[in-house]
Coordinates of C-alpha atoms and ligand atoms in Angstrom, one line a residue:
X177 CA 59.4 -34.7 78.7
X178 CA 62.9 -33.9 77.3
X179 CA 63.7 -34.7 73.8
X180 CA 65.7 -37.4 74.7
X181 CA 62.7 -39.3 76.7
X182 CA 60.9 -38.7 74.1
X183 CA 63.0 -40.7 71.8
X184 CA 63.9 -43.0 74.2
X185 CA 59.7 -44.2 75.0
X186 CA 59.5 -43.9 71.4
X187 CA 61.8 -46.2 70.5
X188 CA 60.5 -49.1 73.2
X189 CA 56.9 -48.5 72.3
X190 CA 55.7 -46.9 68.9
X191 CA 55.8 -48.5 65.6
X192 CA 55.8 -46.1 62.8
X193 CA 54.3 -46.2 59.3
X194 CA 56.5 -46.7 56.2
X195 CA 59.6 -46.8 58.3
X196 CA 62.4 -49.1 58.5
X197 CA 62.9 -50.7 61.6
X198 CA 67.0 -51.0 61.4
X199 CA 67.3 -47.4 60.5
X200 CA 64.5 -45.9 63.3
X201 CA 66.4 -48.1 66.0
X202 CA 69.3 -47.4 65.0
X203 CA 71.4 -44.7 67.6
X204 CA 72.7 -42.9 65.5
X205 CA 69.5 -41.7 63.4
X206 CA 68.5 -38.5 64.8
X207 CA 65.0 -38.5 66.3
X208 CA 63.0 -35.1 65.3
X209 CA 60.1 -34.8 67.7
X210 CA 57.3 -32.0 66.9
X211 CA 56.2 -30.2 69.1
X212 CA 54.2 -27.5 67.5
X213 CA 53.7 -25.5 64.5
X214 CA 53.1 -21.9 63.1
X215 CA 52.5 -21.3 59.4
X216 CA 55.2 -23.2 56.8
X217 CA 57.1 -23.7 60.1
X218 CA 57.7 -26.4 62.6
X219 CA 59.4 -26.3 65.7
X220 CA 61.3 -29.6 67.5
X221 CA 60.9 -30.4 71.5
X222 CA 64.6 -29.2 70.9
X223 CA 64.3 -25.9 69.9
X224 CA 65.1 -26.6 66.4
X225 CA 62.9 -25.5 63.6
X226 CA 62.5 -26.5 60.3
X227 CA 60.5 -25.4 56.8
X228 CA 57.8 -28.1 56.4
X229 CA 58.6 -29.1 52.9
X230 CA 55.9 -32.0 52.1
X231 CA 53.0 -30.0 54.2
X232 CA 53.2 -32.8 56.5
X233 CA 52.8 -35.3 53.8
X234 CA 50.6 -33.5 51.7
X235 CA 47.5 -32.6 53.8
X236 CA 48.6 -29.0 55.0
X237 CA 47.0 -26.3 53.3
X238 CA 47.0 -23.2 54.7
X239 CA 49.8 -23.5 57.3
X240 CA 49.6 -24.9 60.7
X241 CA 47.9 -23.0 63.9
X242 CA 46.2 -21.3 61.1
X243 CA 43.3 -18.7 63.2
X244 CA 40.4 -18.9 61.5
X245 CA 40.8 -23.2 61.3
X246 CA 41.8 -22.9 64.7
X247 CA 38.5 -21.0 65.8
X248 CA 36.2 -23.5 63.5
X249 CA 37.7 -26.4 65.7
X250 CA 37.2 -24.3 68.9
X251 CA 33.6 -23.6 68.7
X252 CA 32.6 -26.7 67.1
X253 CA 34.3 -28.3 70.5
X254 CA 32.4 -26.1 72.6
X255 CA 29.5 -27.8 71.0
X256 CA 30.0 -31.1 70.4
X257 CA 33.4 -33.2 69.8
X258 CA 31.5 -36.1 68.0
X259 CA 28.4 -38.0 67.2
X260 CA 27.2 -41.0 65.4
X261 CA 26.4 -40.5 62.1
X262 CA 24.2 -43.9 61.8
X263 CA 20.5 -42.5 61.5
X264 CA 21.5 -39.2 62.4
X265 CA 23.1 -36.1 61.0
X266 CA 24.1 -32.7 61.8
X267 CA 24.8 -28.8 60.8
X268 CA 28.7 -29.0 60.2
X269 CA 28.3 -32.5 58.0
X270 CA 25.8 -31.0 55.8
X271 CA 27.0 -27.8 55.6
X272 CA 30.4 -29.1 54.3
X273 CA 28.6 -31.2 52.0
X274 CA 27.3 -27.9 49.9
X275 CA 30.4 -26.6 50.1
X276 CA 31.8 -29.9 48.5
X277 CA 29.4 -30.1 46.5
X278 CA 29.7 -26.5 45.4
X279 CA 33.8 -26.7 44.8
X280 CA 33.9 -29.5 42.5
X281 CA 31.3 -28.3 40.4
X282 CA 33.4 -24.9 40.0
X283 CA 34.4 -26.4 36.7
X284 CA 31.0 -25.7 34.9
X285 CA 31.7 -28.6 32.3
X286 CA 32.5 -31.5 34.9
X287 CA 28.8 -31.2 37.3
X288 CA 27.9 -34.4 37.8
X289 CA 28.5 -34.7 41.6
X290 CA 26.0 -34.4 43.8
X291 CA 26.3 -36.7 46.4
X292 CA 29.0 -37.1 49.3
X293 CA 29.6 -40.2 51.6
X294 CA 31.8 -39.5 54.1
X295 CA 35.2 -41.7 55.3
X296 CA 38.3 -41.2 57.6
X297 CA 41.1 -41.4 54.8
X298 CA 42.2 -41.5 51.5
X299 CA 42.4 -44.8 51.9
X300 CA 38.7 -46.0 53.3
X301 CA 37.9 -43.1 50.9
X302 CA 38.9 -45.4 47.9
X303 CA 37.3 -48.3 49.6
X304 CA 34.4 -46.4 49.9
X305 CA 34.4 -45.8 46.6
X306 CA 35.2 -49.1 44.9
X307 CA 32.5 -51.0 46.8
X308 CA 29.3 -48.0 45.5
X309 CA 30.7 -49.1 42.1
X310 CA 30.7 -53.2 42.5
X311 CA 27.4 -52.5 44.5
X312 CA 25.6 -50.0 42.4
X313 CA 26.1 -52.2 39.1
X314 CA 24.8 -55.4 40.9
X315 CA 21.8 -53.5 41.6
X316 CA 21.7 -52.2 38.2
X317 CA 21.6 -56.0 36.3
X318 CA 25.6 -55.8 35.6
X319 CA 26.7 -58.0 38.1
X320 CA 29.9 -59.2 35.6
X321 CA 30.9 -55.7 36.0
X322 CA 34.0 -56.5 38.2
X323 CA 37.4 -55.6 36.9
X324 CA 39.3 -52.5 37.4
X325 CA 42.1 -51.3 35.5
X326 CA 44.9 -48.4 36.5
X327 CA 48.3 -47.5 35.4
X328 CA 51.4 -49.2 37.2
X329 CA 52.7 -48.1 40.1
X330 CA 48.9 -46.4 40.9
X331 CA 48.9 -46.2 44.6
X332 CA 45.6 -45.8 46.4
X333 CA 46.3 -46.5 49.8
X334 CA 46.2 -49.4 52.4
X335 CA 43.5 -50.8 52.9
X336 CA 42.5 -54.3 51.1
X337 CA 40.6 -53.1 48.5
X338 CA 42.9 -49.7 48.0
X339 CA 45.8 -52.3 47.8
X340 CA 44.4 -54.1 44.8
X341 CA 43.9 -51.1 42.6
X342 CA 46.8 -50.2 43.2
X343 CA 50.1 -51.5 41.3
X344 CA 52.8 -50.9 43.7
X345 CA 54.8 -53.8 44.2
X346 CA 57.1 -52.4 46.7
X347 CA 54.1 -51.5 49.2
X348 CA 52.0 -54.2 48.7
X349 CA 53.9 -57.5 47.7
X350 CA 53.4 -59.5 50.9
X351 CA 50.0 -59.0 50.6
X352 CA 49.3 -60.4 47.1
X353 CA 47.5 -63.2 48.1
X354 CA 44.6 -61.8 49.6
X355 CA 44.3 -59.2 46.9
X356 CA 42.1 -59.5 44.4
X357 CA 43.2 -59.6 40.7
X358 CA 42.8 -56.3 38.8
X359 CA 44.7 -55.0 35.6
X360 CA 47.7 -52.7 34.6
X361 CA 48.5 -50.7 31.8
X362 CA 51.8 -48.8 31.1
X363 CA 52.0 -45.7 33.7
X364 CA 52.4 -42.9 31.6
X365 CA 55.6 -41.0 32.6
X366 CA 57.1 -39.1 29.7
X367 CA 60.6 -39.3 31.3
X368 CA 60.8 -43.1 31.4
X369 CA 58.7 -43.9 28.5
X370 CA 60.3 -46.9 26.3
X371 CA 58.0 -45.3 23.4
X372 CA 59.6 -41.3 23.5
X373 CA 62.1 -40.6 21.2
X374 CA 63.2 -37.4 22.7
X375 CA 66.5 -36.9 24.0
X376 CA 66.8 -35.8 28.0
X377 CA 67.2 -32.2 27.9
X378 CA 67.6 -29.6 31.1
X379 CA 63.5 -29.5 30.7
X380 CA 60.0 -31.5 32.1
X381 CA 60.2 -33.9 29.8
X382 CA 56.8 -34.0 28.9
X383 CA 57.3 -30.7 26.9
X384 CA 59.7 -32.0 24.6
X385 CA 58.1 -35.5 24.6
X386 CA 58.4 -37.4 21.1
X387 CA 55.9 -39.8 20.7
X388 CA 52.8 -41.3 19.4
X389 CA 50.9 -41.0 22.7
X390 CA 51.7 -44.3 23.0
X391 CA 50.4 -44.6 27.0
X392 CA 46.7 -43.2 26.3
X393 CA 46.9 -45.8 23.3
X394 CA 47.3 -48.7 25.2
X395 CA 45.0 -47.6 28.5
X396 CA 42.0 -47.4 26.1
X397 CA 42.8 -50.9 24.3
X398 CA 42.7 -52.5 27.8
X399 CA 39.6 -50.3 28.5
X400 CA 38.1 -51.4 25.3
X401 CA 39.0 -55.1 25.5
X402 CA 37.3 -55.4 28.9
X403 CA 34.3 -53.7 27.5
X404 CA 31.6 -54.5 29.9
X405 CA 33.3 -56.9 32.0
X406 CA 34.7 -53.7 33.1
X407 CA 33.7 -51.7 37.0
X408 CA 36.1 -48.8 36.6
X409 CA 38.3 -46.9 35.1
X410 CA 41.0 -45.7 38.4
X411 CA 43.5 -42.6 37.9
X412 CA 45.0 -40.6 40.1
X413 CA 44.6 -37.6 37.2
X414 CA 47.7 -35.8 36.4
X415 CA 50.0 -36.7 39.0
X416 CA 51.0 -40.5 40.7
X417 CA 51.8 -39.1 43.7
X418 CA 53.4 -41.9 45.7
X419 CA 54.9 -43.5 42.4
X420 CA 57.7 -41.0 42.5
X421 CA 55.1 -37.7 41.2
X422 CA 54.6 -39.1 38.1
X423 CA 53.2 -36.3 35.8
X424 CA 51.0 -37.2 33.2
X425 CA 50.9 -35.6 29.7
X426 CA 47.9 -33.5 29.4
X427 CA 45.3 -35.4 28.1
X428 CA 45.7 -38.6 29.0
X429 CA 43.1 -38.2 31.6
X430 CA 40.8 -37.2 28.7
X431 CA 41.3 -40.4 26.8
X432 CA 41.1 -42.7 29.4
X433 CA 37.8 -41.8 31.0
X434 CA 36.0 -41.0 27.9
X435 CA 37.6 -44.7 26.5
X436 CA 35.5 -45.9 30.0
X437 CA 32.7 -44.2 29.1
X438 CA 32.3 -45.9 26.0
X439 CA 32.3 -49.6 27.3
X440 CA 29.8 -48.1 29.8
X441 CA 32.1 -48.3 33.0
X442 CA 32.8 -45.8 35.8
X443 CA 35.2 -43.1 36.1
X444 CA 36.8 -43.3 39.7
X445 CA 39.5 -40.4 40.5
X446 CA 41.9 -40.5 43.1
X447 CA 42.0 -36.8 44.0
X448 CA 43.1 -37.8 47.5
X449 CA 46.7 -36.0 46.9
X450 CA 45.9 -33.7 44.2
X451 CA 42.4 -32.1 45.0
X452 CA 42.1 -28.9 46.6
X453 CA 43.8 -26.9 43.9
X454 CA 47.4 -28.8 44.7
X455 CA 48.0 -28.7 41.3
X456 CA 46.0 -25.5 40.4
X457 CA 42.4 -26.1 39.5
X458 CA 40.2 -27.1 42.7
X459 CA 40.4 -31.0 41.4
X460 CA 43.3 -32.0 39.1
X461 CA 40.5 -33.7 36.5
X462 CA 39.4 -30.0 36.2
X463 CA 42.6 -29.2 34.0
X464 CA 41.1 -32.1 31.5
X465 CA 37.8 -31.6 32.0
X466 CA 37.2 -35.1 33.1
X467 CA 33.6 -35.8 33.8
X468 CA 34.4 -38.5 36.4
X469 CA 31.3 -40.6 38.5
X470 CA 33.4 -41.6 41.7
X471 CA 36.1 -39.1 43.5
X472 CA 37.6 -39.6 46.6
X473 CA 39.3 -36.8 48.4
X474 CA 41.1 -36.4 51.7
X475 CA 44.5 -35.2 52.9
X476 CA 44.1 -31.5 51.9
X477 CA 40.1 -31.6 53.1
X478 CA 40.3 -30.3 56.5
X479 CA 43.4 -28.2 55.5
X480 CA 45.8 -31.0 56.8
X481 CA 44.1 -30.7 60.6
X482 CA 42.0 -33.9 61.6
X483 CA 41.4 -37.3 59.9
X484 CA 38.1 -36.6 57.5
X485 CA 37.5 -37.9 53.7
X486 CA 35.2 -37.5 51.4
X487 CA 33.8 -39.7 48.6
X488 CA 31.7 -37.9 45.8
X489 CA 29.6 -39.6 43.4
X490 CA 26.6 -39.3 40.9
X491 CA 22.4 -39.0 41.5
X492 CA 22.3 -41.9 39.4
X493 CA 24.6 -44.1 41.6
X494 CA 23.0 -42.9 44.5
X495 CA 20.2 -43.8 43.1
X496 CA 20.9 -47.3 42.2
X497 CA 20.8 -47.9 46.2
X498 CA 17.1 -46.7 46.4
X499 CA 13.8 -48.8 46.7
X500 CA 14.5 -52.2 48.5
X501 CA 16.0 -52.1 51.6
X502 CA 18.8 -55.0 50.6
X503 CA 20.0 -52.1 48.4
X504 CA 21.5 -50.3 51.7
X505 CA 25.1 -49.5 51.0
X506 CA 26.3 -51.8 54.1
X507 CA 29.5 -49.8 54.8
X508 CA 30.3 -47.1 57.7
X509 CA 32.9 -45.6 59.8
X510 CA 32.4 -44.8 63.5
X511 CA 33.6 -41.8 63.2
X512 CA 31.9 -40.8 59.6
X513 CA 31.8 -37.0 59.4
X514 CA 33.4 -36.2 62.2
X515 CA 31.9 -32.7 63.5
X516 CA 35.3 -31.4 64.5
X517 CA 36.5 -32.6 61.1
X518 CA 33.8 -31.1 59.4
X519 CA 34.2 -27.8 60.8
X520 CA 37.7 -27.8 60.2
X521 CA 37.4 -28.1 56.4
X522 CA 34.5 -26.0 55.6
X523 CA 36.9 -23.3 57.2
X524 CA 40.1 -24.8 54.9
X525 CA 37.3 -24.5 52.1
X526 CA 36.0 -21.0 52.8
X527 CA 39.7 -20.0 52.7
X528 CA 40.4 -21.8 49.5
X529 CA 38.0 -19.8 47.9
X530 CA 39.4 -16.3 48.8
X531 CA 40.3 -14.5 45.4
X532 CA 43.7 -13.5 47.9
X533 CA 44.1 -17.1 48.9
X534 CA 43.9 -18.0 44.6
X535 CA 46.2 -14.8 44.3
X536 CA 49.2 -16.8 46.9
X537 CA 48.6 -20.1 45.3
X538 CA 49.2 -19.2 41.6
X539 CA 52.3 -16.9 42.8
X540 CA 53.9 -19.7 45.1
X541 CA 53.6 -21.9 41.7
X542 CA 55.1 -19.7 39.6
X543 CA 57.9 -19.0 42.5
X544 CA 58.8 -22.9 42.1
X545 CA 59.1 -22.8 38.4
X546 CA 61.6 -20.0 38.7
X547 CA 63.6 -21.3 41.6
X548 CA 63.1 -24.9 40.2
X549 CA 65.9 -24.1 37.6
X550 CA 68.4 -24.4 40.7
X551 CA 68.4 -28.1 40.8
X552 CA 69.2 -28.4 36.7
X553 CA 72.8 -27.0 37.1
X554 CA 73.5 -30.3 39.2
X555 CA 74.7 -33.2 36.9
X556 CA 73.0 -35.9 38.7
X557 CA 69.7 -34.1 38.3
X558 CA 67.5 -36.2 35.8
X559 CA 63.9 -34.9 35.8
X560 CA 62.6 -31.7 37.2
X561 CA 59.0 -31.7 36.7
X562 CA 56.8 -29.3 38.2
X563 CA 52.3 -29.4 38.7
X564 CA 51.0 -26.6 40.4
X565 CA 52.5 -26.6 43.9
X566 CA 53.8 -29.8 43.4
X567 CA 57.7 -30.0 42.8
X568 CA 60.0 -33.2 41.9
X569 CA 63.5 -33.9 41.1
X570 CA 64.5 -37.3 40.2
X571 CA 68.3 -38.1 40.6
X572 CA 70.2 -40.4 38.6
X573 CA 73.8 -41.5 38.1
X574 CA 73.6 -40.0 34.9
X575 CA 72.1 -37.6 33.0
X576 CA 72.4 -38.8 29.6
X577 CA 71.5 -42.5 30.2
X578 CA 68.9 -41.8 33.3
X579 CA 70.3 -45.2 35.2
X580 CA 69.1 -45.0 38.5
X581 CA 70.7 -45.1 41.5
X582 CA 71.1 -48.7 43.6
X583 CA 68.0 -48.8 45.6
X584 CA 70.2 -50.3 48.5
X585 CA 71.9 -47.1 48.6
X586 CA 69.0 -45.4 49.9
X587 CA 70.1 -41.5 48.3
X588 CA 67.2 -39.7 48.0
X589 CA 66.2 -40.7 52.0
X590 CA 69.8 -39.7 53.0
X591 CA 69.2 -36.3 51.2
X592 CA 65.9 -35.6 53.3
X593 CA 68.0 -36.5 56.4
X594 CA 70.8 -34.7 55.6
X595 CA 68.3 -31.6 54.3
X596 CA 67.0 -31.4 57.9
X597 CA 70.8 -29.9 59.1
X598 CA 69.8 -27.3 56.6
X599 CA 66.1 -26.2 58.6
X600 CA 64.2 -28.3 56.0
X601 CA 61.6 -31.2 55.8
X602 CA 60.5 -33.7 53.8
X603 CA 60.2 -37.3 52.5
X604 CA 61.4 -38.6 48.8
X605 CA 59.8 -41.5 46.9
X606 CA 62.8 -43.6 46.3
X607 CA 65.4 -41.2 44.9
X608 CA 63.0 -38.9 43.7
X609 CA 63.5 -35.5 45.9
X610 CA 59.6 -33.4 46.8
X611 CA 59.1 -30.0 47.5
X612 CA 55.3 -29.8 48.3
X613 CA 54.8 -26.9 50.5
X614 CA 52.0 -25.2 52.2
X615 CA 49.7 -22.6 50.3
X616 CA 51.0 -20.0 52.8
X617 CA 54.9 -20.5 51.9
X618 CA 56.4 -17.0 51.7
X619 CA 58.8 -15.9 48.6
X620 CA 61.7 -16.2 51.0
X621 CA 61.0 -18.7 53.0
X622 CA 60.3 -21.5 49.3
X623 CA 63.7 -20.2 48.6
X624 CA 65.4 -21.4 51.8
X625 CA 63.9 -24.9 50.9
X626 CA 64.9 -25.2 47.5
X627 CA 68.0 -23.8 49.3
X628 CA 68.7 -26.7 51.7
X629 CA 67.4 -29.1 49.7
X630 CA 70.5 -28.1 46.8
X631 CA 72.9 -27.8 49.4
X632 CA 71.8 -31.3 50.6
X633 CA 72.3 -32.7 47.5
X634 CA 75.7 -31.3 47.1
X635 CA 76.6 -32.8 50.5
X636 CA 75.9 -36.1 49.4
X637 CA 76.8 -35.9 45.7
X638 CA 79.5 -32.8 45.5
X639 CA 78.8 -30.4 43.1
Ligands
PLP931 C1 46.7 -40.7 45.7 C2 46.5 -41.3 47.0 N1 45.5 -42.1 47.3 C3 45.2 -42.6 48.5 C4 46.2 -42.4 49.5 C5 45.9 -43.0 50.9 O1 45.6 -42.0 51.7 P1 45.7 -42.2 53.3 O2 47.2 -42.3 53.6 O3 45.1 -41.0 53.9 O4 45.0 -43.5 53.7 C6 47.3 -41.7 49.3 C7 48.3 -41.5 50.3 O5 49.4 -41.0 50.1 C8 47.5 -41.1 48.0 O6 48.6 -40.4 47.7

């Protein structure tokens, strides 16, 4: 097909996610079809190729076309492309599950995990995870156990349940009714926090925060006051990802789940975006040492290649399903543990774990924080805040009084768009501008994104 059919069947028959309809169907919004990929790169039906600055929303690891995932996939095929996983299992499943097992437990002060139930997305991951918690205190005699509390603007995905812990108005509003009720607390972001006292300065402003840690203060008063009314705790440690990469001040994760701890609920992480060393450590919690009993994990699992998640939990969950046969955990995918899946990520993990692989990581992090400086020399730059791999750059009108922008005037998306002239991709959260690239981003190939993303900015703004 040529890349104008493409666009042309698109537009009469697909329905993309998180997409406005006026400005997909709109003419003059240039269509970008993929048509294949190589390392940080991806190339267009066109020709045209461009950086991959999100890694595909956040699930590419090592690159695309990567060999050795590429082989994993090919010789699992040649065996088997998929079976139930209903009364049966199989080599790839269980061997990823040791290797699961074995990578979240690298932190020797957090090894608690020991069990993995497997799911297709972040989303049925949370789900997944929610429901072992409602379940396994039913079975335990704490059937009031059936609140759940989690900063604002937590997102956890789509599904029903995922909807309800999360607080993300914008997402979710016209779903309301159905959800069921849970609880908010303040989202700890030091750069809009009513509470610090620091002025904005050309810096994260978590380092210069002034405050009385007011956010942890008021997540453990909720905690406390639903004492054991309380299911779980919820975070997505370190960094909201899809509430504009909201980094956390280092220990707030700490608080939070030991305040949960006390009241006897559970710890559930989100580690859907941020696991797999994204922010450094191999889970985000890890920096915190957060001893957590529920995390879910996908995205990044099979190194950004097939649809695969992964929930973790505890021995003594798992064992709160044993003995009667009522105490089954009634929930399933049919395609739980997908072999090809499977395969894919114990080859993403095996590469993870390569002291040259670590070596690429930590140096592609500290390539961001020095080329991150570029985007503070532009006046409508707010926030530059920086975890691991992770980079974000909030714009405002002004520096001084960080007013946003009107939403209606949709910058940061016209940015990305713009940003594609210059060879690069990716998607902002409202106005707030992401670099997340692949582990396998060369020197000079981060600094034609950070490149194209300034120039980008410029284009829109002026200098
Ligand atoms: C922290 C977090 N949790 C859950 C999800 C949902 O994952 P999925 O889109 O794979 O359902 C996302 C997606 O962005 C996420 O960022």
């Amino acid at each position: 097909m040529t890349p104008s059919e493409i666009t042309k069947l698109d537009r009469q028959h697909l329905w993309h996610p998180f997409t406005p309809n006026s400005v997909w169907l709109d003419p003059s919004t240039p269509i970008v079809s993929i048509a294949s990929g190589q390392g940080t790169w991806l190339t267009a039906s066109d020709g045209r190729r461009y950086l991959d600055g999100n890694s595909s929303i956040w699930t590419n690891l090592h690159g695309h076309a990567h060999p050795q995932i590429n082989q994993a996939i090919r010789q699992q095929l040649d065996q088997i492309a998929h079976s139930s996983f209903l009364g049966l299992t199989h080599e790839p499943a269980v061997r990823l599950a040791e290797q699961l097992i074995h990578y979240v437990q690298l932190n020797p002060q957090t090894p608690t995990l020991s069990r993995v139930f497997f799911s297709d997305d972040g989303s049925t991951a949370i789900e997944a995870g929610l429901k072992m918690i409602l379940q396994s205190f039913a079975q335990s005699g704490e059937k009031q156990r059936t609140q759940f509390i989690s900063p604002k603007g937590s997102y956890h995905g789509d599904t029903v349940g995922a909807m309800s812990l999360s607080h993300s108005p914008a997402f979710h509003r016209h779903f309301q009714p159905i959800l069921f009720p849970t609880q908010k607390v303040m989202t700890p972001s030091c750069y809009r926090c009513p509470y610090n006292r620091a002025k904005p300065e050309k810096a994260d402003a978590r380092l210069t925060r002034k405050c009385n840690f007011e956010c942890a203060t008021q997540a453990e008063e909720a905690i406390h006051q639903a004492g054991n009314q309380l299911a779980a705790w919820v975070l997505e440690p370190r960094v909201q990802g899809a509430a504009g990469m909201v980094m956390h001040p280092h220990g707030y994760a700490t608080r939070t789940a030991q305040a949960a701890r006390e009241v006897g609920a559970k710890v559930l992480l989100d580690e859907v975006f941020t696991g797999f060393s994204r922010t450094g450590p191999p889970l985000a919690s890890h920096d915190e040492n957060v001893v957590p009993d529920v995390v879910a994990l996908a995205k990044g699992l099979t190194g950004g290649y097939l649809p695969l998640a992964a929930t973790l939990t505890t021995e003594k969950i798992f064992e709160s399903f044993s003995g009667d046969p009522q105490h089954t955990f009634f929930h399933g995918h049919s395609y739980t543990a997908n072999p090809l899946g499977c395969a894919a990520a114990s080859a993403s993990i095996d590469l993870l774990l390569q002291p040259a692989e670590i070596q690429k990581r930590e140096d592609l992090a500290q390539n961001m924080s020095r080329l991150a400086s570029t985007f503070w020399i532009h006046p409508n730059v707010g926030d530059v805040r920086q975890e691991g791999t992770i980079l974000a750059i909030e714009l405002v009108t002004d520096r001084a009084s960080q007013t946003p922008f009107p939403t209606e005037k949709r910058l940061g998306a016209k940015i990305c768009q713009t940003a594609r002239e210059f060879g690069l991709l990716t998607r902002p959260i409202g106005d707030v501008l992401v670099l997340v690239p692949p582990y396998c981003t060369q020197p000079e190939e981060l600094e034609q994104m950070v490149n194209a993303l300034h120039s980008a900015i410029v284009r829109e703004l002026g200098s």
